[in-house]
XYZ file of C-alpha atoms in Angstrom:
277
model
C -7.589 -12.435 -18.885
C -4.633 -10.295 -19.056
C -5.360 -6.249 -20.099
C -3.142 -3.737 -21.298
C -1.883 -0.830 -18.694
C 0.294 1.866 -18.442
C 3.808 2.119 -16.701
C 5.632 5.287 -15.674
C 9.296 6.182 -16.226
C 8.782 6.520 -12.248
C 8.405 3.092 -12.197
C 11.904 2.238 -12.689
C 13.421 5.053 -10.260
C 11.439 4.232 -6.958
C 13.665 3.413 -3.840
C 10.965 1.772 -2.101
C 10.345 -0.979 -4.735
C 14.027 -0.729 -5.362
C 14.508 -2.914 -1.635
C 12.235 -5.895 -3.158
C 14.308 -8.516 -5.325
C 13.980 -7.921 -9.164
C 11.011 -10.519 -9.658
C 9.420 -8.911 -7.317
C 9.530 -5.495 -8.843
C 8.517 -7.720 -12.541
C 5.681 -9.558 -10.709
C 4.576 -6.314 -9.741
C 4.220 -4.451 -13.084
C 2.707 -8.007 -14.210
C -0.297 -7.858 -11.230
C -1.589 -4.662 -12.982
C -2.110 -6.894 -16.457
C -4.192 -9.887 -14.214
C -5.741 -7.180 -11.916
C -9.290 -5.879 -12.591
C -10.204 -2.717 -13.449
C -10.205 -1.717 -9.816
C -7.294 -3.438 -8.983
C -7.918 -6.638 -7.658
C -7.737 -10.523 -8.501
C -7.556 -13.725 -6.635
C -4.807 -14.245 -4.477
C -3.892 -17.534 -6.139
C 0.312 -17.486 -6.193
C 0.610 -20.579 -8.686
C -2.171 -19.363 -10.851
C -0.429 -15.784 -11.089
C 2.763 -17.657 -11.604
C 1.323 -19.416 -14.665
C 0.040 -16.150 -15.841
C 3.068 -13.487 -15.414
C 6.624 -15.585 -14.535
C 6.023 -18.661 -15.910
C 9.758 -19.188 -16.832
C 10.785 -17.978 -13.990
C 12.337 -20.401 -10.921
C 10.916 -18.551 -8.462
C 8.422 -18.676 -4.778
C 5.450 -16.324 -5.633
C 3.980 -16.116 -2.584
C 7.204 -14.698 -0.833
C 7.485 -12.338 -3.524
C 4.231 -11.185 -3.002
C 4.354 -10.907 0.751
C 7.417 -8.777 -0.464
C 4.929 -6.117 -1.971
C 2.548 -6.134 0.798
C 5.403 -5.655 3.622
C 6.447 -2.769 1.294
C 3.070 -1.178 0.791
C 2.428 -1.764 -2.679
C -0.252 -4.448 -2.547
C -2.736 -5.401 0.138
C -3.551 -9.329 0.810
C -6.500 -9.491 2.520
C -9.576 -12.328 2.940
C -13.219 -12.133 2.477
C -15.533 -14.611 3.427
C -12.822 -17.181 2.875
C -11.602 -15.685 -0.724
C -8.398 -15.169 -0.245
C -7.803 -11.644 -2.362
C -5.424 -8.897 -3.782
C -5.639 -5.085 -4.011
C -3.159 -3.257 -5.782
C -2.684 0.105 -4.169
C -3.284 3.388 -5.805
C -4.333 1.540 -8.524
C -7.040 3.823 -10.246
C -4.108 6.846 -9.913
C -1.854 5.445 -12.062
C -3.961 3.333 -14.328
C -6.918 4.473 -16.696
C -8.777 1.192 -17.689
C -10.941 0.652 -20.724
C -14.497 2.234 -20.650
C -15.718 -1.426 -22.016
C -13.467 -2.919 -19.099
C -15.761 -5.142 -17.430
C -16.806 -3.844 -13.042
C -15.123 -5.691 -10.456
C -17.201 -8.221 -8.840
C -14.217 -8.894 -6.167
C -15.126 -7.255 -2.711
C -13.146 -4.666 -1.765
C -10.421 -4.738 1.754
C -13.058 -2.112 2.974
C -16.087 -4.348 2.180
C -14.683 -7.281 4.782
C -17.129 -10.107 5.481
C -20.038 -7.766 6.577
C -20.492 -6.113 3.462
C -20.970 -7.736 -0.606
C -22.933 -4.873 -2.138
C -20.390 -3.118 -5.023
C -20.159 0.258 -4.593
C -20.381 1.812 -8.351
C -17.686 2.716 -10.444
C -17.152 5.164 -12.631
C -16.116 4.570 -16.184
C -13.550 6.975 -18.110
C -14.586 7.418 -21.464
C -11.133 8.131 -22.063
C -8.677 5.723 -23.393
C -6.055 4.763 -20.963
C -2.964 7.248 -22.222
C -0.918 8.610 -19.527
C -0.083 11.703 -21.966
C -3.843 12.681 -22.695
C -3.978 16.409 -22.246
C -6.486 17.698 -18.934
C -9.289 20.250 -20.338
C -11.185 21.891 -17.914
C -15.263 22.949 -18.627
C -16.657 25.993 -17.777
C -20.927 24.934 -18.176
C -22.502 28.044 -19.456
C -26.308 27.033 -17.769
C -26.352 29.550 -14.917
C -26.151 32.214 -17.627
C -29.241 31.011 -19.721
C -32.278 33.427 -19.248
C -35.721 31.968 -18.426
C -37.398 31.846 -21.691
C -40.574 34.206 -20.829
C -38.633 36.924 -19.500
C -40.977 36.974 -15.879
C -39.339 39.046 -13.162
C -39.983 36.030 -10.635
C -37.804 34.338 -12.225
C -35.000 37.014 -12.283
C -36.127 36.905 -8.274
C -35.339 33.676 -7.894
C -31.952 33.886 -9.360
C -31.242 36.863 -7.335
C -31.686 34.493 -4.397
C -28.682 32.980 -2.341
C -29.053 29.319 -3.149
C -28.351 27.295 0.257
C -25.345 24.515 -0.259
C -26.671 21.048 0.188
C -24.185 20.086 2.994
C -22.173 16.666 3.019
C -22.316 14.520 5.670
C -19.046 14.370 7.340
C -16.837 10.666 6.627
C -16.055 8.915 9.960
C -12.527 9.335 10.582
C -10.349 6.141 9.981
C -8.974 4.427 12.891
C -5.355 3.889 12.665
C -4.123 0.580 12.996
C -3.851 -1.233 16.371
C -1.882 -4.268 16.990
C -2.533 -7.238 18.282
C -2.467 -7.406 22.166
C 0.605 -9.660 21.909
C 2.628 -6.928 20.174
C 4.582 -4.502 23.070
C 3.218 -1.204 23.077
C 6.129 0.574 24.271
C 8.233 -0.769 20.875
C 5.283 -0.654 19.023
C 4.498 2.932 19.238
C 8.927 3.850 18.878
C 8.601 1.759 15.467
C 5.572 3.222 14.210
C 7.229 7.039 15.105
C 10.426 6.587 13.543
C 8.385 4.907 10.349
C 6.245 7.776 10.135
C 9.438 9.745 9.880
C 10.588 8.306 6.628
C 8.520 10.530 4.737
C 9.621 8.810 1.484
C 8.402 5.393 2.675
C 4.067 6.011 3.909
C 3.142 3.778 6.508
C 0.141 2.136 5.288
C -2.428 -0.320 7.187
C -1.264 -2.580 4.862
C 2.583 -2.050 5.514
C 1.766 -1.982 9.339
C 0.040 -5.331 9.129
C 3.128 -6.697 6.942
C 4.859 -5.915 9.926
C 3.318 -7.221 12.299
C 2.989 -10.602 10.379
C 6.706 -10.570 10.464
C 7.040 -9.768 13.852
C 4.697 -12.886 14.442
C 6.792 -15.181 12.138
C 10.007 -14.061 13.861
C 8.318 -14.389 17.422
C 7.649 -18.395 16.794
C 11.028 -18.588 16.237
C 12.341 -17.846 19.824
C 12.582 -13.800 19.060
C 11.292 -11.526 21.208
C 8.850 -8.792 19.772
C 10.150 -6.431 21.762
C 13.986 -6.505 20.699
C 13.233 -7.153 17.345
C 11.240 -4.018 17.335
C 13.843 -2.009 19.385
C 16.494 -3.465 16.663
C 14.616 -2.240 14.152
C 14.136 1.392 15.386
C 17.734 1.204 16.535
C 18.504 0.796 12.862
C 16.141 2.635 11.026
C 15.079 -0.242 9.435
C 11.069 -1.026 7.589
C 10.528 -3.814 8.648
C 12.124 -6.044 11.264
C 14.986 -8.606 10.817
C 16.419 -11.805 12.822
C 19.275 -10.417 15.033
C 21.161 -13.627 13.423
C 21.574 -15.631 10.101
C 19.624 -13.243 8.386
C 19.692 -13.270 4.872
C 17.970 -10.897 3.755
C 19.558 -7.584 3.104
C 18.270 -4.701 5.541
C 17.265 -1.359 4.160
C 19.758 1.354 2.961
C 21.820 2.828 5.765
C 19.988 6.181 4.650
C 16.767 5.792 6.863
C 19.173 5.223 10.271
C 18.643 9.079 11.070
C 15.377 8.607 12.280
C 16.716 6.394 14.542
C 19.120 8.849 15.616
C 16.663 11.535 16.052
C 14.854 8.970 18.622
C 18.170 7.122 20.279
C 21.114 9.267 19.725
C 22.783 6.623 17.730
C 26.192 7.171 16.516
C 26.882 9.870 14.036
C 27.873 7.205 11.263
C 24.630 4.880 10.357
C 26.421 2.385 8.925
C 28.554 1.202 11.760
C 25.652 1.047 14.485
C 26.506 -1.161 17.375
C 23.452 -2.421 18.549
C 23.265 -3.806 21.152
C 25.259 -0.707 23.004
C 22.678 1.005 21.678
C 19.873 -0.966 23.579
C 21.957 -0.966 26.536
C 21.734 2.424 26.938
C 17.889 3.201 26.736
């Protein structure tokens, strides 16, 4: 069932989604109207078809793998369900209090895990331009009603903070064994460097599937990679018959700041590049 949800002006000025094709930026907007209230749905690509470009001549599924590549969305399976998870989701979208809880796992959740975590329902509507109010609770003030001086003790006592137990810290993402670490670890500097464009799990795994796709087609991993840091590109490319268009000429610096490639990033010579390092 499709649900109303905000957009930003934001929306229509980001450079990342800006290097997806324009259905791909509409399919996105449309995934937050199919999406639950926590930001996930089935990844079905004819079914969301139906539901958000149905007059539309288009391949869903690549568009979507255009989202995940880019960080946007995360395509993930549990137990064989085959799922979606629209990043950042509850940051830029308020949901109905009557909106009903997810009952899709989360990515976190895997195939180990199927007890929901609760959520917490806003009991605001969803309005982008609702004001913030902060509370100031007045109870530590309130005087015990019999006026004993043990109780004016106790107050005067330091009350001891209930300590948190610390989160285990989150593993980074590790490629598969296939994947050369030498490349690997150059690509994943020099996309760290584009602070404008986060590195994700999700994006690293886009990647990777990519670099997978690519590599059954007679590429090797490693010059793919190398091409890509070369270039400052996000993802990597075929060094022939490519059609898709790389990334803006803009994020080559990093590259430069690694290689010392030449001075103008949109004249890069390759291969004289790799030749030299």
């Amino acid at each position: 069932m499709a649900r109303a949800r905000n957009i930003k002006p934001g929306f229509f000025t980001n450079d990342v989604l800006a290097d997806c094709d324009p259905l791909a930026r509409l399919l996105f907007a449309g995934l937050w109207t199919v999406a639950d209230r926590a930001g996930r749905l089935e990844d079905r690509p004819k079914r969301i078809k139906a539901a958000v470009l149905p007059y539309d001549n288009c391949d869903v599924d690549t568009l979507l793998n255009q989202l995940h590549n880019h960080g946007f969305i995360e395509r993930y399976e549990v137990d064989g369900l085959k799922l979606i998870q629209v990043l950042a989701f509850d940051k830029h979208q308020n949901p109905h209090k009557n909106e009903s809880d997810s009952e899709l796992p989360s990515p976190e959740q895997h195939s180990t895990c199927t007890v929901q975590a609760p959520e917490q329902h806003s009991t605001n509507p969803a309005d982008s331009l609702n004001p913030i109010t902060d509370s100031l609770s007045t109870d530590s003030l309130h005087t015990a009603p019999d006026g004993s001086e043990a109780a004016d003790a106790a107050a005067d006592e330091p009350v001891a903070e209930k300590s948190k137990p610390a989160k285990p810290a989150r593993q980074a993402y590790q490629p598969p064994e296939w994947v050369p670490n030498e490349q690997w670890a150059d690509f994943v500097q020099m996309r760290k460097a584009m602070r404008s464009v986060p590195f994700t799990d999700a994006a690293a795994r886009g990647v990777v599937a990519e670099l997978e796709k690519l590599q059954r087609q007679g590429y090797p991993p490693d010059e793919l990679l190398q091409s890509a840091v070369t270039n400052g590109w996000r993802t990597v490319y075929p060094p022939k018959g490519n059609t898709r268009s790389p990334p803006a000429a803009k994020h080559a610096a990093a590259a430069r700041a690694i290689y010392g490639a030449p001075s103008n990033p949109e004249f890069i010579d390759v291969e004289t590049v790799v030749r030299q390092h």
